[in-house]
PDB file of N, CA, C and O in Angstrom:
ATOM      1  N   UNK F  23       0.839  -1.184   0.000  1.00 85.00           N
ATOM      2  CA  UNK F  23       0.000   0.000   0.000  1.00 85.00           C
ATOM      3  C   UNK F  23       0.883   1.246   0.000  1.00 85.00           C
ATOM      4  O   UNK F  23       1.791   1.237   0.831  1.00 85.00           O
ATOM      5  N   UNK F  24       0.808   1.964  -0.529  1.00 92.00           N
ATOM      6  CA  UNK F  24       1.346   3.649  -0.919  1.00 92.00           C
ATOM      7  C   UNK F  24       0.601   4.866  -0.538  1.00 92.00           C
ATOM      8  O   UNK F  24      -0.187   5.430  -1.296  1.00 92.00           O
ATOM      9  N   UNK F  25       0.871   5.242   0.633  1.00 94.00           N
ATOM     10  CA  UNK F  25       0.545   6.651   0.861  1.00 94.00           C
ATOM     11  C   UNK F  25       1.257   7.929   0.632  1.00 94.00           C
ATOM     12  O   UNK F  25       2.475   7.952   0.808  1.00 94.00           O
ATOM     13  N   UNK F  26       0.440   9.310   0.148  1.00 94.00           N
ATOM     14  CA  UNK F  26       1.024  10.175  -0.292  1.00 94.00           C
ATOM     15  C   UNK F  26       0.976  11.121   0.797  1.00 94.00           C
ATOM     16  O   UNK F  26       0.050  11.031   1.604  1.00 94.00           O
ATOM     17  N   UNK F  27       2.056  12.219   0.951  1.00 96.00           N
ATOM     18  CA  UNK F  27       1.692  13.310   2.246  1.00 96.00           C
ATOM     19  C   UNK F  27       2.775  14.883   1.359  1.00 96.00           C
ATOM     20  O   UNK F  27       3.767  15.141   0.677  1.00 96.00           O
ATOM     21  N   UNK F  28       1.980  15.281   1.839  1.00 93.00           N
ATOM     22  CA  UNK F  28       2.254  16.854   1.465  1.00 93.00           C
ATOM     23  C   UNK F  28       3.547  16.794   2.572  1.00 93.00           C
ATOM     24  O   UNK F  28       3.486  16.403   3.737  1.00 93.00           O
ATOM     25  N   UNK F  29       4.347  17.138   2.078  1.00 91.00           N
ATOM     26  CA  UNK F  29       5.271  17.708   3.340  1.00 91.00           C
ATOM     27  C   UNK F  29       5.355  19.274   3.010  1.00 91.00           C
ATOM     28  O   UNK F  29       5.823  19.934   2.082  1.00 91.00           O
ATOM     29  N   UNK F  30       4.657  19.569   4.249  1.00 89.00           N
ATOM     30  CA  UNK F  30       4.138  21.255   4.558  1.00 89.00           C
ATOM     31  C   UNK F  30       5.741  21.565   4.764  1.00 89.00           C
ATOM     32  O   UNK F  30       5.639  22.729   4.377  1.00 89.00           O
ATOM     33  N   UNK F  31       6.895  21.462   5.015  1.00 88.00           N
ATOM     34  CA  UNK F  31       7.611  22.510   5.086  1.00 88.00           C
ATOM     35  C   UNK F  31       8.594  22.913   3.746  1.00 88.00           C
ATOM     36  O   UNK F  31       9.632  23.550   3.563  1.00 88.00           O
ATOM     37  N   UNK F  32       7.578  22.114   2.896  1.00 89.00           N
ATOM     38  CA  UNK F  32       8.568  22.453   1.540  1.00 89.00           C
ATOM     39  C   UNK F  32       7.312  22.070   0.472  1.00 89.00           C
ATOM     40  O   UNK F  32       7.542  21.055  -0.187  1.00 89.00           O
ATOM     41  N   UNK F  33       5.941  22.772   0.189  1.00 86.00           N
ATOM     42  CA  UNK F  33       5.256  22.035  -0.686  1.00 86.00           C
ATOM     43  C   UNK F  33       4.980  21.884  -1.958  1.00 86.00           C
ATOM     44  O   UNK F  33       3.936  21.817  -2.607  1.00 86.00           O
ATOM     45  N   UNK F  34       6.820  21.812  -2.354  1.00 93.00           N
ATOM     46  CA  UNK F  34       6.573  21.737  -3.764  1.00 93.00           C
ATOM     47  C   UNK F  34       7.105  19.990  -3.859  1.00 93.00           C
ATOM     48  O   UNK F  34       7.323  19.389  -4.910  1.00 93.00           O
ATOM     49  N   UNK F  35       7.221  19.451  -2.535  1.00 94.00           N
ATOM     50  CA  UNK F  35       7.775  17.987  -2.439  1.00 94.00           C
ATOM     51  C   UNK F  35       6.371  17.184  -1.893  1.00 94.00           C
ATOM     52  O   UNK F  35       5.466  17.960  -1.587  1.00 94.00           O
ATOM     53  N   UNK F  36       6.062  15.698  -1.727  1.00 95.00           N
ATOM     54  CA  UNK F  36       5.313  14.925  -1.362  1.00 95.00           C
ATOM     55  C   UNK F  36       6.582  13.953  -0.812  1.00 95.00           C
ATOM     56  O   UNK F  36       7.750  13.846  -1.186  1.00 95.00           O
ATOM     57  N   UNK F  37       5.879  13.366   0.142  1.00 96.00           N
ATOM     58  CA  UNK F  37       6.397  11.919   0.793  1.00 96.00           C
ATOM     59  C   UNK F  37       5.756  11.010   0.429  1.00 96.00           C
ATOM     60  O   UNK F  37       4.542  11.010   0.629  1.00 96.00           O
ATOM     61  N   UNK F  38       6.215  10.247  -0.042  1.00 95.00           N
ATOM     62  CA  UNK F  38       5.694   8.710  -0.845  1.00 95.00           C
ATOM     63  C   UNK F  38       6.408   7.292   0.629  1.00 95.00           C
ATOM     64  O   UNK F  38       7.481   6.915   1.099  1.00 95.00           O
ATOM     65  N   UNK F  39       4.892   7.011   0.776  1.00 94.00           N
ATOM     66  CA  UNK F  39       5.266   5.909   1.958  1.00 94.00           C
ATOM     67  C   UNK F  39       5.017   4.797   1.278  1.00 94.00           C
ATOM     68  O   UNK F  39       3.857   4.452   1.052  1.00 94.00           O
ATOM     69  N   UNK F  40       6.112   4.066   0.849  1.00 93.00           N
ATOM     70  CA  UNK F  40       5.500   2.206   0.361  1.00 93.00           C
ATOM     71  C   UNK F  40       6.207   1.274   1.298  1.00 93.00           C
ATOM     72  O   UNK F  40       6.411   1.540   2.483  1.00 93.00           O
ATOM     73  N   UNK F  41       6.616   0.024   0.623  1.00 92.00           N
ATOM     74  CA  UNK F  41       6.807  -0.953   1.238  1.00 92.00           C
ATOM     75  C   UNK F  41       8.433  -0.730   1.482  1.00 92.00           C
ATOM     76  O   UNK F  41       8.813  -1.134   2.582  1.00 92.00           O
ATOM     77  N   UNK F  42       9.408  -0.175   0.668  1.00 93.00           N
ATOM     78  CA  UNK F  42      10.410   0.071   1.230  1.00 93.00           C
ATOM     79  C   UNK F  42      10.830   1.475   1.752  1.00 93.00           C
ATOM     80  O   UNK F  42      11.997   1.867   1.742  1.00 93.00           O
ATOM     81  N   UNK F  43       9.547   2.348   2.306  1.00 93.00           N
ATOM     82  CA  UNK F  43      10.298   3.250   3.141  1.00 93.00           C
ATOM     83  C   UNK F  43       9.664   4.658   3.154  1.00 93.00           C
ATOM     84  O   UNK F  43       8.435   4.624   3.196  1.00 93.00           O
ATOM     85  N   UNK F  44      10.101   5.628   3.132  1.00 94.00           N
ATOM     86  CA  UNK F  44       9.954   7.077   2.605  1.00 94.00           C
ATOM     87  C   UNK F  44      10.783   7.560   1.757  1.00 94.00           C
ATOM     88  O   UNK F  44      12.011   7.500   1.824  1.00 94.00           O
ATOM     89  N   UNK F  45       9.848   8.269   0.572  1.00 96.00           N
ATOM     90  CA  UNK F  45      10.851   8.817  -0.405  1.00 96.00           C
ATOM     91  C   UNK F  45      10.173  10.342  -0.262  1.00 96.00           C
ATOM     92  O   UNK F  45       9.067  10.676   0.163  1.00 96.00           O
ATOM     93  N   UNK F  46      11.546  11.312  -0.913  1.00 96.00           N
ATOM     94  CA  UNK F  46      10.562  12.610  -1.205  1.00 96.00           C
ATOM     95  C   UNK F  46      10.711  12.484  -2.861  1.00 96.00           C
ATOM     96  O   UNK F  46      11.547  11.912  -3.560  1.00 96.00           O
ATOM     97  N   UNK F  47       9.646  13.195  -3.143  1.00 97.00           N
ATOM     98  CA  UNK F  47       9.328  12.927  -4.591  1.00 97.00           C
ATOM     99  C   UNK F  47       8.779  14.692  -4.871  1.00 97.00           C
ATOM    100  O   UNK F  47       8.104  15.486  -4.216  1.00 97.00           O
ATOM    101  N   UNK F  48       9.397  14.730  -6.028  1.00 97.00           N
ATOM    102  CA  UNK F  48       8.976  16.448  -6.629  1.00 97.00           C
ATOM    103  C   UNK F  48       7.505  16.291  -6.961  1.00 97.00           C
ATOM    104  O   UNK F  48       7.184  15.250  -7.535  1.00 97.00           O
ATOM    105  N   UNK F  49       6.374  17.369  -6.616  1.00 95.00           N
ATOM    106  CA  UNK F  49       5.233  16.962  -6.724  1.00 95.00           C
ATOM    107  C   UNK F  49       5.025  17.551  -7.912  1.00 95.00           C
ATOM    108  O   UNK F  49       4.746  18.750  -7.915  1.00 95.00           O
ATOM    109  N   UNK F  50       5.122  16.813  -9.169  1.00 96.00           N
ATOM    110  CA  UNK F  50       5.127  17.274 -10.771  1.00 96.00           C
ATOM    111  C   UNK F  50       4.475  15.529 -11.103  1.00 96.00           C
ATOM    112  O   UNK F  50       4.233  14.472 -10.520  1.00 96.00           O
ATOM    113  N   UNK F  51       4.437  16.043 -12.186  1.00 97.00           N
ATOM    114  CA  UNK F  51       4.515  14.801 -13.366  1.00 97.00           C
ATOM    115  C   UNK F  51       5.514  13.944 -13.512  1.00 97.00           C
ATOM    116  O   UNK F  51       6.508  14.650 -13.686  1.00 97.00           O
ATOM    117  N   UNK F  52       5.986  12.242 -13.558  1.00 97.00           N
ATOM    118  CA  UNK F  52       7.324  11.923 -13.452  1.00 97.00           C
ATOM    119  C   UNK F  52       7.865  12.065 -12.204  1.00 97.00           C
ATOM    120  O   UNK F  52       8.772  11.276 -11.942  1.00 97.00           O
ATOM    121  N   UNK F  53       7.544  12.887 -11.330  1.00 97.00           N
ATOM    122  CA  UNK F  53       8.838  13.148 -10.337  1.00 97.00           C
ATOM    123  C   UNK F  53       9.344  12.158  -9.273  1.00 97.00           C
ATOM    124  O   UNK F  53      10.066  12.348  -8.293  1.00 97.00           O
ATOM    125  N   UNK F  54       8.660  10.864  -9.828  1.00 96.00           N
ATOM    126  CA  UNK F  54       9.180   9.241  -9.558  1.00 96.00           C
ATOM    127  C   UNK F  54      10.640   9.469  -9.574  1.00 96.00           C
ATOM    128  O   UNK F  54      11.493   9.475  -8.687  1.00 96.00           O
ATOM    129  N   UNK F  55      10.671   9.677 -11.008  1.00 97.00           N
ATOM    130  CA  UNK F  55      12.278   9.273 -11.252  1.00 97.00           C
ATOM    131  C   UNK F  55      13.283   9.764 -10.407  1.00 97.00           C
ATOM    132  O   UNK F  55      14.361   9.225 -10.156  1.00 97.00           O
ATOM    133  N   UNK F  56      12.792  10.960  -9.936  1.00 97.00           N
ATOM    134  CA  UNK F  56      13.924  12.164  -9.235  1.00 97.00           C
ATOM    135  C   UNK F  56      13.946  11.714  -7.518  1.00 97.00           C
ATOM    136  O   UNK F  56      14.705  12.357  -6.793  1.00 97.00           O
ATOM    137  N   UNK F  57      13.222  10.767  -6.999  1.00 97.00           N
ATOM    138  CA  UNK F  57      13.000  10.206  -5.602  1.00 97.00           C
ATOM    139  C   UNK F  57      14.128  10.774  -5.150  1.00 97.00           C
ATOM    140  O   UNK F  57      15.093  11.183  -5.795  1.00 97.00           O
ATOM    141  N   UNK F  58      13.862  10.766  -3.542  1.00 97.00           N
ATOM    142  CA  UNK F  58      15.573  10.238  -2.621  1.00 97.00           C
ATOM    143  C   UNK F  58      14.670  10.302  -1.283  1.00 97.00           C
ATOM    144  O   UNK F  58      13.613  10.875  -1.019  1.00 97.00           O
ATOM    145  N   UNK F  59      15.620   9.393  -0.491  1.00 97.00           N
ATOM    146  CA  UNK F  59      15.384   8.715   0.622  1.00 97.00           C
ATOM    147  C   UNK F  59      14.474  10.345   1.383  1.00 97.00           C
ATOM    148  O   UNK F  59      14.892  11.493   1.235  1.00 97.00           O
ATOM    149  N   UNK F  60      13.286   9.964   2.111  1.00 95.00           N
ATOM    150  CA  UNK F  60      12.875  10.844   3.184  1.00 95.00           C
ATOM    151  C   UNK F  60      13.695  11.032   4.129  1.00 95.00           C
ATOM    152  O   UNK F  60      13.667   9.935   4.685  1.00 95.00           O
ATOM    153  N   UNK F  61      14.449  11.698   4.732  1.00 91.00           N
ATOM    154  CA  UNK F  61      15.239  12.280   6.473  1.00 91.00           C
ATOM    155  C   UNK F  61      14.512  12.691   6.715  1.00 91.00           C
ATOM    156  O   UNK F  61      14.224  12.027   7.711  1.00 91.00           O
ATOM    157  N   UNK F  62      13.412  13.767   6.587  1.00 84.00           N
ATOM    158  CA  UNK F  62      12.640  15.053   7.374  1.00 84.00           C
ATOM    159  C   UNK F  62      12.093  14.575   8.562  1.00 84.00           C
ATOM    160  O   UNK F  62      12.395  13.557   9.184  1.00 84.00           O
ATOM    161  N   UNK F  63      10.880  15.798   8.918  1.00 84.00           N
ATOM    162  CA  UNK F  63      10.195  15.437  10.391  1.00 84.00           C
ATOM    163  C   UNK F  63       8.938  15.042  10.150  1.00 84.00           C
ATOM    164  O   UNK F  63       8.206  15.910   9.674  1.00 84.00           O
ATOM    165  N   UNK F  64       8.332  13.653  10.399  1.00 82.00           N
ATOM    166  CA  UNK F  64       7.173  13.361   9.579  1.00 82.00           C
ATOM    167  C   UNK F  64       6.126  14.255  10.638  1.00 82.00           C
ATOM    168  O   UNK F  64       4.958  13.897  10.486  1.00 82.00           O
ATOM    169  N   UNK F  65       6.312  15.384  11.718  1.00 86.00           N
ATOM    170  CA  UNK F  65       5.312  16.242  12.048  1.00 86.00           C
ATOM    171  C   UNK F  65       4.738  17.250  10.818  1.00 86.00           C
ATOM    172  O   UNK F  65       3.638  17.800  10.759  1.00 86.00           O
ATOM    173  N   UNK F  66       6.057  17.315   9.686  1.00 85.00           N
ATOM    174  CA  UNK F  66       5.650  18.232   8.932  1.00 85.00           C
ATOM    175  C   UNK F  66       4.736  17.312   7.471  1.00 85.00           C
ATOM    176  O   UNK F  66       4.461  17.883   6.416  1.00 85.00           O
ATOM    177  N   UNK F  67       4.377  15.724   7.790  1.00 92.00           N
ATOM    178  CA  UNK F  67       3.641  15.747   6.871  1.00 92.00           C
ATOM    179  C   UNK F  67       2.511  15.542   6.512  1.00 92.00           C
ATOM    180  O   UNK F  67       2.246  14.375   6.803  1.00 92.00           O
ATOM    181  N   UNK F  68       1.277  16.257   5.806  1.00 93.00           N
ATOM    182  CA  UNK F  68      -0.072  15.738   5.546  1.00 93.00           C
ATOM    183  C   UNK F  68      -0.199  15.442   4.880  1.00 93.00           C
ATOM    184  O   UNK F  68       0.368  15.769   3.837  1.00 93.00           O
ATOM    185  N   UNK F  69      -1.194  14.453   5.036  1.00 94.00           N
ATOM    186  CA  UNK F  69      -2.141  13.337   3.571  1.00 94.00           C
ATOM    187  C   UNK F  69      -2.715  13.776   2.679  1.00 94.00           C
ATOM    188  O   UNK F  69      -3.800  14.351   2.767  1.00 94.00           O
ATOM    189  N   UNK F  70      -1.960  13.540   1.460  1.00 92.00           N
ATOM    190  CA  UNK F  70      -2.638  14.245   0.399  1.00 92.00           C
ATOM    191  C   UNK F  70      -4.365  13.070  -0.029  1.00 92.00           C
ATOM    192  O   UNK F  70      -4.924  11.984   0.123  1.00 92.00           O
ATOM    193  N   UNK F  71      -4.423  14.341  -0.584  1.00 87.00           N
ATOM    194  CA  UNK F  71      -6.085  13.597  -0.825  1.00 87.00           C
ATOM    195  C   UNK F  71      -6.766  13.459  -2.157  1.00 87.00           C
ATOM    196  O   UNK F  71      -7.530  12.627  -2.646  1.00 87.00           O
ATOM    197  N   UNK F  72      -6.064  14.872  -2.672  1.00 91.00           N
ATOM    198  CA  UNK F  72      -6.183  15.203  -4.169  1.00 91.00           C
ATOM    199  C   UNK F  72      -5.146  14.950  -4.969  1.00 91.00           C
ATOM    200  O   UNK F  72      -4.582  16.038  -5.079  1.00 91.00           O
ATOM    201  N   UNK F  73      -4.540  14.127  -5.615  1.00 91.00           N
ATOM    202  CA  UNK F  73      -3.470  14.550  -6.377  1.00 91.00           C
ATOM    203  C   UNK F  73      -3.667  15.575  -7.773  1.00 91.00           C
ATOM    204  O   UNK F  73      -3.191  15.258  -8.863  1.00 91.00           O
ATOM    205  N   UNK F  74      -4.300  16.610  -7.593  1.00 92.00           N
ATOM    206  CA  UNK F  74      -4.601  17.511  -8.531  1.00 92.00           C
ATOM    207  C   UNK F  74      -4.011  17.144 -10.154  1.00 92.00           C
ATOM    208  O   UNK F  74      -3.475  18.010 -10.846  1.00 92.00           O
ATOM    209  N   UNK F  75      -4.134  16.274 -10.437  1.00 94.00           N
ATOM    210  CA  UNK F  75      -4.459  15.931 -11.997  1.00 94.00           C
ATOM    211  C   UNK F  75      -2.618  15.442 -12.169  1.00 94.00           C
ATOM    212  O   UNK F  75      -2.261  15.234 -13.329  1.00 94.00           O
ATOM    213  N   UNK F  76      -1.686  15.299 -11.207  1.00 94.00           N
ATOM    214  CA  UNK F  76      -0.375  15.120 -11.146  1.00 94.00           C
ATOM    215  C   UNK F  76      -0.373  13.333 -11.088  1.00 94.00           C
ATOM    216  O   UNK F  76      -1.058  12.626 -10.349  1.00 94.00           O
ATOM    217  N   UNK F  77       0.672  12.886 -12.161  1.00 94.00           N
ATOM    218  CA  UNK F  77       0.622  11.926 -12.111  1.00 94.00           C
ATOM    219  C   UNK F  77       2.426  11.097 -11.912  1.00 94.00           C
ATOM    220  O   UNK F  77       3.002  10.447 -12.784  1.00 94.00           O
ATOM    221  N   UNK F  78       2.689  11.257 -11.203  1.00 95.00           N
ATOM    222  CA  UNK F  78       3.955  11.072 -10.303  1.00 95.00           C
ATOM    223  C   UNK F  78       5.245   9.711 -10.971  1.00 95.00           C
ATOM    224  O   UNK F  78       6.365   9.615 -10.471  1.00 95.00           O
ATOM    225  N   UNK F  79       4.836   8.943 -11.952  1.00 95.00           N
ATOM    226  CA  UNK F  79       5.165   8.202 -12.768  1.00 95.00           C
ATOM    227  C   UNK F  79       5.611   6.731 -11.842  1.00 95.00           C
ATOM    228  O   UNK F  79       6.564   5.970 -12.008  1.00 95.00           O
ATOM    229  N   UNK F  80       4.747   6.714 -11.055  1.00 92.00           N
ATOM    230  CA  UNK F  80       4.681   5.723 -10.125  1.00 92.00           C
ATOM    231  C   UNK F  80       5.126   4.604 -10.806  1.00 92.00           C
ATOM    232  O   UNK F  80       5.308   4.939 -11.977  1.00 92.00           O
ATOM    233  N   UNK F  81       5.518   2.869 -10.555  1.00 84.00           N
ATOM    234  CA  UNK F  81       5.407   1.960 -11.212  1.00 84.00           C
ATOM    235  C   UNK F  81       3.759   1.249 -10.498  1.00 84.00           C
ATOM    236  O   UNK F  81       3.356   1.389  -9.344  1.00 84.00           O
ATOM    237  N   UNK F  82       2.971   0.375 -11.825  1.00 77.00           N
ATOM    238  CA  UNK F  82       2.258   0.049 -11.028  1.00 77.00           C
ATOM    239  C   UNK F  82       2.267  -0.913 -10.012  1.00 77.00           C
ATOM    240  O   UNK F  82       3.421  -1.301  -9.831  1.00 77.00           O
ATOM    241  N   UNK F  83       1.124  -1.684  -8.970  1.00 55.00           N
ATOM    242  CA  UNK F  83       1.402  -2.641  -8.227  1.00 55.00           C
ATOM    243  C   UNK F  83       1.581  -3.857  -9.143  1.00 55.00           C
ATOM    244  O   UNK F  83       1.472  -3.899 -10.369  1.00 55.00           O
ATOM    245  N   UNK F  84       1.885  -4.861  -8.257  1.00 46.00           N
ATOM    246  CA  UNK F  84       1.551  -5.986  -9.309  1.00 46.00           C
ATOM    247  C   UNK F  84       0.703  -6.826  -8.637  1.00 46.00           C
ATOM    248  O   UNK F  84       0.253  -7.826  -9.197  1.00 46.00           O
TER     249      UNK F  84
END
């Protein structure tokens, strides 16, 4: 399962929670590719709800 979170102290990034971890991910189109490991403070992150028409170039599940 994959959850998405706004990280409020920078919100042009999302936190991508899957099975191996936290990534921050540029909140664009594609911005899969550009990942890197989450460090931050997960106080600063909320659940996104909308992904406003952004499609993050996820791989799918299988």
């Amino acid at each position: 399962m994959v959850t998405l979170y706004e990280y409020t102290s920078n919100p042009r990034y999302w936190v991508v929670h899957d099975e191996e971890g936290y990534w921050l991910v540029p909140a664009r189109d594609n911005g899969w590719q550009d990942r890197e490991p989450f460090v931050g403070h997960v106080i600063a992150l909320r659940k996104v709800t909308d992904l406003g028409g952004i499609d993050l170039g996820m791989p799918e599940a299988d």
